[in-house]
């Protein structure tokens, strides 16, 4: 046997498939330059045959795969083709293909295209001479050099290892250990065998005792049978006497039942009175709290009104003071204006005369100065100036001085004219301000008059709205308290109803409601308990007749029930029984015509499309006046009978009776929940109307 061919693909150095030419059965030499892949080729052979690469982790397998441009390689394999013409590998083929494939999550072996385990591959290789305990069929690089440098003792150990001596010693030690364990187990088995032999002897003795016991027990049973037969005869005689006594006491029972019914009725009336008294007490407490609250609100409103009144009085006083101040200011302004006008009238003639006089004096002064200058000029002109240029310079200087005086006089005249204009403007502004203040005064007087009237009317309207608001608040508080009371009764009734149901059924009903809501399933009408309605005196008969059927859920078709059951099973949501209306087929029942017998179905109120479900549960049951009538009807008409007290007589002959606690009636709880929900809706609509009215009143008050 020799390696005939090697195929490699997907590794770091061999992305594409590499297949060698067939090897020679003698000697083959692989040559190449450094880095050409000679070592990788021998590592590929060892990857399949050697134990060196057996336990690879995921990251190690990922490191072996080729990484480069393009698509990433997801798996790699090495396939070795053996020439098996000498049948060294125990497979009836001349050529055997062994492939090992690795990926990120797998490491598999294939033998001739067939998937095999690693253990099978190792056993097959060991049978062909590739033993894991002797891995020297592949000589690694550097092994020859290390052999030449070994010590003699190390070479001896290596020869033993190659010759298989070490494997023999290890297996000999393992065999001795197995023989020792086998000896210990043999001793334990001997002890068990001795114990079983002793136990068999004891069982043989017990067997004899059992036979003696069976013989005596047979005699005992014969004696007991005789005694029981005698007691049975005596019991039959006593039963006949009891039956006669029962018939005699039947009339007394009827009278007692009537008295019991009257007592129940009185108890119900007393309970109603007690509830009414408690309701009245609660209402009185609520009204007391409301009155106290209204009192507090009235005090707050009174304080607010007083504060508003004080504020209005202060505003009126402020307005009056402002009016008086404005009047005083107006009078003073008028006096100042008149005084200014008088002063102005007095000053005007004097001012005009003075201005004219000033102008004349100025003209005279100017003329005199001109004459004086002319005289000076004439007097000293001959001696004053040496030449004409000097004279002209002096004359120009005089002209400049005169022009400066003239501009100064003109400027002074402009200032005086501006001041006169300013005084006229101030006079006009004061007259306009006086007119404006007169108009504001008239407006304030009219506003004060209208404000007094509006304040009175608005105060009356506000008082009326406050009274109406208080009454609405009181009614709102009463409605909220009533809704809270009804909610608490609903919670209490729902809790009692849950306690009256079996645990699996309760969880199942809750799960059905949740599934219907989550998956939007239509055609689920609810349990019989919620679909039924009747008078209170029939509650006992209905609940005893239906039993757990009260919790059966009515659905439109069996497809709907199958869908819900599938969800219930997957969620483990409890246990529920369904009544599909399309599958219910109930035959008609002939009821006896008697005033003492009433079909239970006729006393129930339900929708006509639910009739098949109710016929299935209540169709074969009638209400009888007493037990005698029930017994007679059950025997003669093959019907189940029941009394109003809950005593049953089955059509098969069985009788059931006992005390039934009406206070724990499930139908009573459902009726309470239904009535309270209706009342809550009504109260909530009234509450919304009150809230809308309160909002309107609040808007009016704020306006």
XYZ file of C-alpha atoms in Angstrom:
703
model
C 0.000 0.000 0.000
C 1.283 3.463 -0.819
C -0.071 7.002 -1.288
C -1.084 7.219 -4.911
C -2.359 10.828 -5.117
C -2.937 13.965 -2.941
C -5.625 16.649 -3.639
C -5.574 19.985 -1.690
C -7.985 22.970 -1.860
C -8.967 26.026 0.214
C -5.919 26.390 2.490
C -3.724 29.491 2.820
C -1.243 28.305 0.169
C -3.799 26.471 -2.004
C -6.954 28.481 -2.660
C -7.662 26.649 -5.937
C -7.641 22.860 -6.114
C -4.147 21.308 -6.395
C -3.904 17.685 -7.502
C -0.632 15.766 -7.800
C 0.208 13.274 -10.492
C 0.084 9.623 -9.451
C 3.045 8.731 -7.218
C 5.391 5.825 -7.841
C 5.018 2.751 -5.628
C 8.769 2.948 -4.924
C 10.516 6.231 -4.070
C 9.157 9.744 -4.776
C 11.090 12.975 -4.328
C 9.529 16.448 -3.931
C 11.961 19.230 -4.848
C 11.602 22.991 -5.134
C 12.992 26.334 -4.061
C 12.624 27.733 -0.608
C 9.045 28.920 -0.037
C 7.622 26.855 -2.892
C 5.368 24.842 -0.542
C 7.247 21.569 0.106
C 6.628 21.752 3.893
C 2.968 22.684 3.358
C 2.577 19.613 1.135
C 3.905 17.279 3.873
C 1.794 19.124 6.501
C -1.274 18.430 4.337
C -0.507 14.676 4.414
C 0.024 14.802 8.178
C -3.253 16.856 8.464
C -5.132 13.679 7.405
C -2.977 10.881 8.822
C -1.243 12.252 11.921
C -2.664 12.921 15.385
C -0.953 16.343 15.403
C -3.951 18.294 13.972
C -6.780 16.279 15.535
C -8.239 18.738 18.102
C -8.569 22.096 16.345
C -10.545 24.990 17.807
C -12.714 27.295 15.695
C -10.082 30.046 15.521
C -7.418 27.471 14.525
C -9.636 26.178 11.702
C -10.323 29.771 10.596
C -6.563 30.449 10.498
C -6.070 27.525 8.075
C -8.547 28.903 5.494
C -7.371 31.034 2.580
C -7.807 34.811 2.930
C -7.429 37.147 -0.029
C -9.232 39.270 -2.592
C -12.636 38.138 -3.836
C -15.052 35.824 -2.083
C -13.897 34.364 1.234
C -13.214 30.646 1.347
C -15.646 28.914 3.722
C -14.160 25.390 3.712
C -10.970 23.508 2.793
C -10.109 19.847 2.315
C -7.200 17.440 1.812
C -7.897 14.150 0.033
C -5.359 11.260 -0.034
C -5.771 8.425 -2.528
C -4.239 5.121 -1.339
C -3.262 2.247 -3.586
C -4.925 -0.738 -1.854
C -3.987 -3.477 -4.274
C -2.390 -5.442 -1.377
C -5.646 -5.076 0.694
C -3.730 -3.609 3.605
C -6.729 -1.394 4.323
C -9.633 -3.781 5.114
C -11.778 -2.495 2.239
C -12.454 -4.562 -0.868
C -11.203 -1.884 -3.294
C -7.950 -1.327 -5.178
C -8.128 2.406 -4.540
C -9.281 4.074 -1.265
C -9.982 7.830 -0.967
C -9.725 9.457 2.497
C -10.752 13.141 2.711
C -10.741 15.563 5.656
C -12.833 18.755 5.316
C -12.630 21.700 7.751
C -14.736 24.879 8.040
C -15.587 27.432 10.739
C -18.070 25.075 12.415
C -17.193 21.585 11.157
C -14.344 19.088 10.920
C -15.422 15.986 8.962
C -13.938 12.835 7.408
C -15.136 11.161 4.215
C -14.141 7.641 3.125
C -14.832 7.054 -0.591
C -17.401 9.907 -0.467
C -19.148 8.473 2.613
C -19.233 10.497 5.852
C -17.417 8.636 8.693
C -16.448 9.559 12.256
C -12.933 10.367 13.416
C -12.838 7.213 15.537
C -13.631 5.028 12.524
C -10.856 6.732 10.542
C -8.286 6.223 13.332
C -9.257 2.540 13.716
C -9.020 2.061 9.948
C -5.571 3.686 9.835
C -4.357 1.618 12.825
C -5.499 -1.558 11.073
C -3.392 -0.481 8.067
C -0.335 0.245 10.268
C -0.766 3.992 10.871
C -0.836 3.762 14.672
C -1.216 6.911 16.766
C 1.019 5.337 19.397
C 3.799 4.920 16.766
C 3.790 8.143 14.696
C 7.142 7.457 12.959
C 5.685 6.457 9.599
C 6.133 10.145 8.704
C 9.649 11.426 9.433
C 9.584 15.159 10.053
C 12.263 17.630 9.045
C 15.163 17.596 11.520
C 14.259 14.206 13.044
C 17.335 12.452 11.503
C 19.671 15.086 12.933
C 18.047 14.771 16.348
C 18.454 10.939 16.204
C 22.184 11.292 15.594
C 22.539 13.652 18.557
C 20.505 11.496 20.992
C 22.015 9.702 23.958
C 22.068 5.918 24.073
C 19.268 5.736 26.635
C 17.093 8.037 24.533
C 17.762 5.925 21.412
C 16.800 2.774 23.389
C 13.504 4.428 24.444
C 12.884 5.466 20.841
C 13.531 1.918 19.588
C 11.140 0.543 22.212
C 8.553 3.057 21.138
C 9.039 2.208 17.435
C 9.033 -1.526 18.158
C 5.773 -1.239 20.127
C 7.268 -2.389 23.473
C 6.007 0.668 25.339
C 2.521 0.133 23.906
C 2.688 -3.495 25.075
C 3.654 -2.472 28.610
C 0.910 0.162 28.770
C -1.698 -2.288 27.555
C -0.374 -4.935 29.969
C -0.842 -2.501 32.862
C -4.347 -1.683 31.620
C -5.157 -5.427 31.345
C -3.937 -6.115 34.893
C -6.040 -3.235 36.165
C -9.104 -4.584 34.316
C -8.455 -8.094 35.748
C -8.277 -6.649 39.264
C -11.549 -4.731 38.771
C -13.154 -7.882 37.359
C -12.053 -9.855 40.462
C -13.602 -7.231 42.741
C -16.853 -7.327 40.759
C -16.842 -11.150 40.949
C -16.602 -10.983 44.734
C -19.520 -8.514 44.818
C -21.572 -10.834 42.591
C -20.854 -13.772 44.919
C -22.087 -11.715 47.861
C -25.275 -10.794 45.970
C -25.869 -14.457 45.059
C -25.537 -15.529 48.706
C -27.970 -12.746 49.739
C -30.480 -13.879 47.083
C -30.278 -17.501 48.262
C -31.005 -16.440 51.832
C -33.863 -14.252 50.624
C -35.359 -17.177 48.638
C -35.414 -19.293 51.788
C -37.257 -16.513 53.632
C -39.740 -16.172 50.761
C -40.454 -19.928 50.821
C -41.306 -19.651 54.517
C -43.499 -16.602 53.847
C -45.210 -18.544 51.043
C -46.318 -21.238 53.500
C -47.569 -18.574 55.869
C -49.490 -16.918 52.987
C -51.259 -20.170 52.138
C -52.344 -20.556 55.763
C -53.516 -16.910 55.783
C -55.566 -17.365 52.596
C -57.291 -20.390 54.120
C -58.186 -18.481 57.295
C -59.187 -15.378 55.289
C -61.639 -17.449 53.259
C -63.306 -18.620 56.463
C -63.398 -15.020 57.764
C -65.100 -13.734 54.620
C -67.727 -16.473 54.817
C -68.535 -15.444 58.380
C -68.618 -11.732 57.410
C -70.990 -12.501 54.525
C -73.367 -14.270 56.868
C -73.282 -11.369 59.322
C -73.764 -8.809 56.554
C -76.729 -10.732 55.140
C -78.362 -10.679 58.554
C -77.642 -6.942 58.928
C -78.981 -6.309 55.396
C -82.319 -7.911 56.266
C -82.525 -5.777 59.402
C -81.613 -2.657 57.367
C -84.350 -3.409 54.835
C -86.914 -3.638 57.610
C -85.625 -0.396 59.112
C -85.684 1.218 55.634
C -89.357 0.337 55.189
C -90.096 1.947 58.552
C -88.059 5.010 57.565
C -89.917 5.245 54.258
C -93.247 5.306 56.087
C -91.861 7.929 58.449
C -90.606 9.952 55.460
C -94.046 9.948 53.879
C -95.565 11.123 57.148
C -93.030 13.912 57.510
C -93.391 15.008 53.846
C -96.245 17.361 54.726
C -94.227 18.763 57.633
C -91.314 19.284 55.255
C -93.503 21.240 52.837
C -94.707 23.494 55.670
C -91.118 23.926 56.854
C -89.983 24.717 53.308
C -92.659 27.411 53.018
C -91.521 28.873 56.321
C -87.907 28.645 55.132
C -88.815 30.475 51.925
C -90.548 33.184 53.960
C -87.494 33.392 56.202
C -85.230 33.699 53.152
C -87.486 36.435 51.821
C -87.370 38.283 55.140
C -83.609 37.847 55.250
C -83.348 39.309 51.742
C -85.560 42.257 52.758
C -83.475 42.821 55.882
C -80.319 42.631 53.788
C -81.781 45.171 51.361
C -82.752 47.430 54.293
C -79.258 47.048 55.714
C -77.725 47.955 52.349
C -80.087 50.936 52.038
C -79.176 52.104 55.547
C -75.484 51.689 54.822
C -75.959 53.585 51.547
C -77.845 56.347 53.401
C -75.110 56.467 56.023
C -72.463 56.697 53.316
C -74.485 59.406 51.575
C -74.828 61.310 54.870
C -71.093 61.007 55.447
C -70.470 62.156 51.901
C -72.960 65.016 52.266
C -71.284 65.969 55.552
C -67.899 66.031 53.847
C -69.435 67.923 50.946
C -71.021 70.468 53.323
C -67.721 70.934 55.131
C -65.971 71.289 51.804
C -68.658 73.745 50.624
C -68.278 75.647 53.889
C -64.546 75.911 53.363
C -65.097 76.941 49.754
C -67.768 79.466 50.878
C -65.329 80.976 53.377
C -62.684 81.159 50.669
C -65.219 82.700 48.263
C -66.352 85.161 50.954
C -62.757 86.158 51.590
C -62.185 86.534 47.859
C -65.345 88.660 47.520
C -64.248 90.873 50.418
C -60.836 91.252 48.837
C -62.444 92.094 45.481
C -64.775 94.600 47.218
C -61.874 96.246 49.022
C -59.929 96.367 45.799
C -62.877 97.988 43.994
C -63.381 100.505 46.829
C -59.683 101.343 46.738
C -59.885 101.705 42.977
C -62.930 104.038 43.319
C -61.147 106.099 45.989
C -58.054 106.204 43.797
C -60.139 107.347 40.856
C -61.833 110.005 43.007
C -58.452 111.217 44.281
C -57.132 111.181 40.725
C -60.183 113.189 39.626
C -59.710 115.728 42.437
C -55.986 115.967 41.700
C -56.724 116.415 38.003
C -59.295 119.098 38.863
C -56.767 120.904 41.063
C -54.077 120.628 38.421
C -56.549 121.886 35.809
C -57.479 124.907 37.961
C -53.820 125.687 38.696
C -52.948 125.316 35.030
C -55.814 127.588 34.068
C -54.635 130.155 36.641
C -51.060 129.921 35.359
C -52.255 130.210 31.768
C -54.417 133.236 32.631
C -51.580 134.804 34.589
C -49.197 134.144 31.719
C -51.688 135.688 29.305
C -52.118 138.792 31.552
C -48.363 139.154 31.971
C -47.931 138.692 28.258
C -50.587 141.320 27.497
C -48.926 143.717 29.944
C -45.464 143.070 28.586
C -46.402 143.262 24.888
C -46.917 147.128 24.605
C -43.859 147.855 26.746
C -41.858 145.270 24.823
C -42.928 146.721 21.511
C -42.200 150.307 22.646
C -38.851 149.256 24.077
C -38.015 147.408 20.882
C -38.918 150.464 18.820
C -36.987 152.717 21.218
C -34.046 150.303 21.061
C -34.093 150.383 17.315
C -34.216 154.198 17.258
C -31.407 154.434 19.853
C -29.367 151.915 17.893
C -29.886 153.928 14.732
C -28.954 157.136 16.528
C -25.880 155.501 18.071
C -24.834 154.191 14.723
C -25.338 157.582 13.123
C -23.406 159.299 15.943
C -20.635 156.726 15.726
C -20.482 157.290 11.985
C -20.345 161.028 12.454
C -17.742 160.598 15.220
C -15.666 158.329 13.097
C -15.951 160.724 10.193
C -14.861 163.573 12.417
C -11.956 161.516 13.809
C -11.076 160.531 10.385
C -11.158 164.091 9.183
C -9.295 165.298 12.239
C -6.412 162.940 12.173
C -6.488 161.572 8.730
C -3.713 163.790 7.647
C -1.476 162.845 10.538
C -2.837 159.272 11.185
C -1.904 157.594 7.953
C 1.359 157.841 6.231
C 0.112 156.580 2.953
C -3.026 155.344 1.191
C -2.392 151.665 1.838
C -2.163 152.225 5.554
C -5.437 154.134 5.452
C -7.243 151.449 3.455
C -6.108 148.815 5.923
C -7.492 150.772 8.803
C -10.791 151.348 6.998
C -11.129 147.619 6.281
C -10.620 146.903 9.960
C -13.355 149.326 10.893
C -15.703 147.778 8.376
C -15.037 144.318 9.888
C -15.787 145.570 13.392
C -19.049 147.107 12.246
C -20.068 143.893 10.497
C -19.374 141.899 13.667
C -21.565 144.249 15.662
C -24.280 143.994 13.051
C -24.207 140.135 13.043
C -24.289 140.129 16.865
C -27.352 142.345 16.859
C -29.051 140.168 14.256
C -28.281 137.052 16.300
C -29.742 138.627 19.417
C -32.865 139.529 17.485
C -33.212 135.907 16.280
C -32.952 134.581 19.828
C -35.639 136.950 21.030
C -37.936 135.934 18.151
C -37.331 132.220 18.913
C -38.196 132.694 22.583
C -41.412 134.486 21.586
C -42.342 131.589 19.259
C -41.516 129.028 21.978
C -43.798 130.798 24.441
C -46.601 130.785 21.867
C -46.099 127.018 21.269
C -46.169 126.290 25.000
C -49.362 128.279 25.287
C -51.010 126.245 22.492
C -49.781 122.948 24.068
C -51.187 123.917 27.463
C -54.544 124.719 25.910
C -54.587 121.311 24.097
C -53.580 119.505 27.322
C -56.407 121.249 29.184
C -58.908 120.105 26.558
C -57.542 116.541 26.686
C -57.779 116.371 30.491
C -61.348 117.684 30.282
C -62.221 114.820 27.886
C -60.507 112.232 30.129
C -62.393 113.585 33.113
C -65.734 113.166 31.361
C -64.741 109.617 30.215
C -63.727 108.623 33.762
C -66.992 109.954 35.161
C -68.998 107.961 32.617
C -66.817 104.824 33.251
C -67.311 105.065 37.011
C -71.069 105.272 36.562
C -71.241 102.294 34.190
C -68.745 100.313 36.330
C -70.958 100.662 39.384
C -73.923 99.249 37.449
C -71.867 96.455 35.833
C -70.272 95.573 39.163
C -73.657 95.132 40.812
C -75.066 92.991 37.992
C -71.878 90.917 37.644
C -71.761 90.355 41.411
C -75.304 89.019 41.353
C -74.566 86.824 38.331
C -71.348 85.549 39.948
C -73.214 84.640 43.141
C -75.773 82.715 41.121
C -73.036 80.892 39.192
C -71.167 80.107 42.423
C -74.324 78.608 43.937
C -74.920 76.556 40.814
C -71.259 75.513 40.795
C -71.444 74.367 44.429
C -74.523 72.280 43.718
C -72.798 70.737 40.682
C -69.684 70.029 42.775
C -71.829 68.318 45.371
C -73.571 66.237 42.728
C -70.210 65.430 41.092
C -68.796 64.246 44.424
C -71.857 62.091 45.017
C -71.585 60.554 41.536
C -67.854 59.849 41.964
C -68.454 58.238 45.337
C -71.278 56.170 43.854
C -69.041 55.087 40.941
C -66.252 54.154 43.393
C -68.730 52.120 45.453
C -70.005 50.336 42.331
C -66.415 49.673 41.186
C -65.536 48.178 44.574
C -68.646 45.973 44.401
C -67.654 44.854 40.894
C -64.128 44.013 42.093
C -65.521 42.126 45.076
C -68.043 40.223 42.931
C -65.338 39.414 40.327
C -63.024 38.155 43.076
C -65.787 35.973 44.524
C -66.600 34.681 41.033
C -62.912 33.814 40.432
C -62.773 32.001 43.783
C -65.864 29.968 42.807
C -64.162 28.725 39.618
C -61.619 25.879 39.394
C -58.061 27.090 38.965
C -57.480 25.623 35.474
C -60.842 26.915 34.253
C -60.189 30.413 35.626
C -56.777 30.586 33.979
C -58.257 29.177 30.777
C -61.018 31.804 30.594
C -58.511 34.613 31.195
C -56.245 33.125 28.513
C -59.163 32.894 26.039
C -59.980 36.593 26.563
C -56.332 37.508 26.065
C -55.978 35.338 22.932
C -59.171 36.763 21.402
C -57.883 40.310 21.951
C -54.313 39.640 20.793
C -55.199 37.687 17.641
C -58.457 39.579 16.847
C -60.553 36.398 16.720
C -64.243 36.890 15.969
C -67.113 34.528 16.764
C -66.300 33.976 20.475
C -69.441 34.780 22.509
C -68.224 33.945 26.037
C -69.077 31.401 28.749
C -72.663 30.263 29.454
C -72.446 32.100 32.797
C -72.166 35.501 31.090
C -74.783 34.800 28.390
C -77.597 33.720 30.734
C -80.169 35.819 32.587
C -83.097 34.759 34.799
C -84.945 35.591 38.006
C -83.090 35.213 41.300
C -85.355 32.386 42.541
C -84.063 30.177 39.695
C -80.351 30.822 40.389
C -79.962 27.726 42.560
C -81.689 25.418 40.067
C -79.630 26.804 37.155
C -76.261 26.492 38.905
C -76.913 23.002 40.269
C -78.142 21.816 36.855
C -75.289 23.289 34.829
C -72.432 22.719 37.284
C -69.108 23.356 35.530
C -70.968 23.714 32.211
C -71.560 27.339 33.264
C -67.923 27.964 32.304
C -68.169 26.331 28.852
C -67.378 28.924 26.171
C -69.836 29.316 23.282
C -68.187 29.862 19.889
C -69.530 30.191 16.376
C -67.733 27.202 14.808
C -65.310 24.406 15.608
C -62.587 26.106 13.507
C -62.534 28.998 15.985
C -62.316 26.632 18.965
C -59.495 24.691 17.270
C -57.557 27.910 16.684
C -57.952 29.004 20.333
C -57.045 25.525 21.658
C -53.854 25.627 19.589
C -52.832 28.905 21.250
C -53.868 27.614 24.704
C -51.727 24.513 24.282
C -48.682 26.468 23.125
C -49.002 29.000 25.966
C -50.092 26.442 28.618
C -52.906 28.826 29.507
C -55.265 26.477 31.371
C -58.197 24.277 30.407
C -61.428 25.385 28.679
C -64.366 23.473 27.147
C -65.916 24.974 24.010
C -69.451 24.610 22.575
C -69.295 25.214 18.786
C -72.793 26.190 17.612
C -72.298 24.641 14.172
C -71.702 21.198 15.757
C -74.455 21.129 18.395
C -77.430 18.990 17.394
C -80.015 18.684 20.187
C -83.250 16.712 19.578
C -86.551 18.252 20.642
C -87.827 17.250 24.090
C -91.437 16.503 25.047
C -92.161 18.091 28.425
C -95.053 16.902 30.638
C -98.080 19.213 30.787
C -98.480 19.840 34.501
C -98.679 22.966 36.699
C -96.130 21.344 39.033
C -93.553 20.949 36.262
C -91.865 23.795 34.334
C -89.056 23.344 31.768
C -85.966 25.126 33.074
C -85.144 26.369 29.562
C -88.340 28.482 29.469
C -87.286 30.424 32.557
C -83.994 31.505 31.042
C -83.347 34.604 28.938
C -80.744 34.402 26.160
C -80.266 35.299 22.526
C -81.979 33.064 19.999
C -78.720 32.255 18.172
C -77.357 30.763 21.428
C -80.344 28.355 21.687
C -78.444 25.150 20.651
C -75.881 25.618 23.424
C -78.545 26.275 26.094
C -80.634 23.325 24.881
C -77.579 21.093 25.227
C -77.011 22.189 28.848
C -80.580 22.767 30.156
C -82.850 21.127 27.556
C -83.346 17.832 29.460
C -84.052 19.422 32.872
C -87.404 20.510 34.370
C -88.232 22.347 37.605
C -90.592 20.455 39.925
C -92.585 21.646 42.904
C -91.178 18.999 45.311
C -89.137 15.811 45.411
C -92.157 13.495 45.011
C -93.157 15.238 41.789
C -89.525 15.191 40.655
C -89.240 11.432 41.303
C -92.461 10.704 39.416
C -91.502 12.860 36.399
C -87.953 11.459 36.232
C -89.258 7.878 36.131
C -92.173 8.506 33.775
C -90.731 11.025 31.302
C -87.029 10.166 31.312
C -86.044 13.724 32.317
C -83.688 15.229 34.889
C -85.678 17.030 37.581
C -84.696 19.692 40.084
C -86.428 21.744 42.754
C -85.961 25.422 43.458
C -83.891 24.460 46.525
C -81.404 22.536 44.342
C -82.466 18.923 45.073
C -81.916 16.790 41.958
C -83.512 13.582 40.688
C -81.687 12.070 37.718
C -83.466 10.234 34.915
C -81.190 7.297 35.766
C -82.672 7.123 39.267
C -80.055 8.927 41.323
C -81.017 11.617 43.844
C -78.832 14.526 44.985
C -79.658 16.995 47.712
C -77.997 19.286 50.169
C -77.692 22.827 51.442
C -76.867 25.469 48.833
C -75.390 28.801 49.966
C -77.173 31.483 47.952
C -74.627 34.084 49.061
C -71.983 32.249 46.986
C -74.154 32.107 43.865
C -72.062 32.630 40.719
C -75.089 33.967 38.815
C -75.629 36.471 41.621
C -72.036 37.702 41.225
C -72.483 37.991 37.436
C -75.779 39.853 37.867
C -74.137 42.249 40.328
C -71.278 42.900 37.886
C -73.682 43.409 34.958
C -76.016 45.771 36.866
C -73.153 47.775 38.365
C -71.483 48.212 34.966
C -74.767 49.529 33.541
C -75.128 51.935 36.474
C -71.510 53.068 36.099
C -72.058 53.907 32.418
C -75.146 55.919 33.353
C -73.326 57.723 36.185
C -70.319 58.433 33.959
C -72.551 60.051 31.317
C -74.113 62.236 34.051
C -70.619 63.043 35.338
C -69.502 64.150 31.854
C -72.527 66.483 31.615
C -71.702 67.972 35.031
C -68.042 68.461 34.065
C -69.120 70.215 30.849
C -71.444 72.503 32.861
C -68.648 73.238 35.348
C -66.326 74.204 32.498
C -68.962 76.557 31.080
C -69.537 78.112 34.516
C -65.780 78.500 35.048
C -65.444 80.268 31.699
C -68.302 82.641 32.624
C -66.759 83.357 36.029
C -63.355 84.065 34.477
C -64.949 86.347 31.877
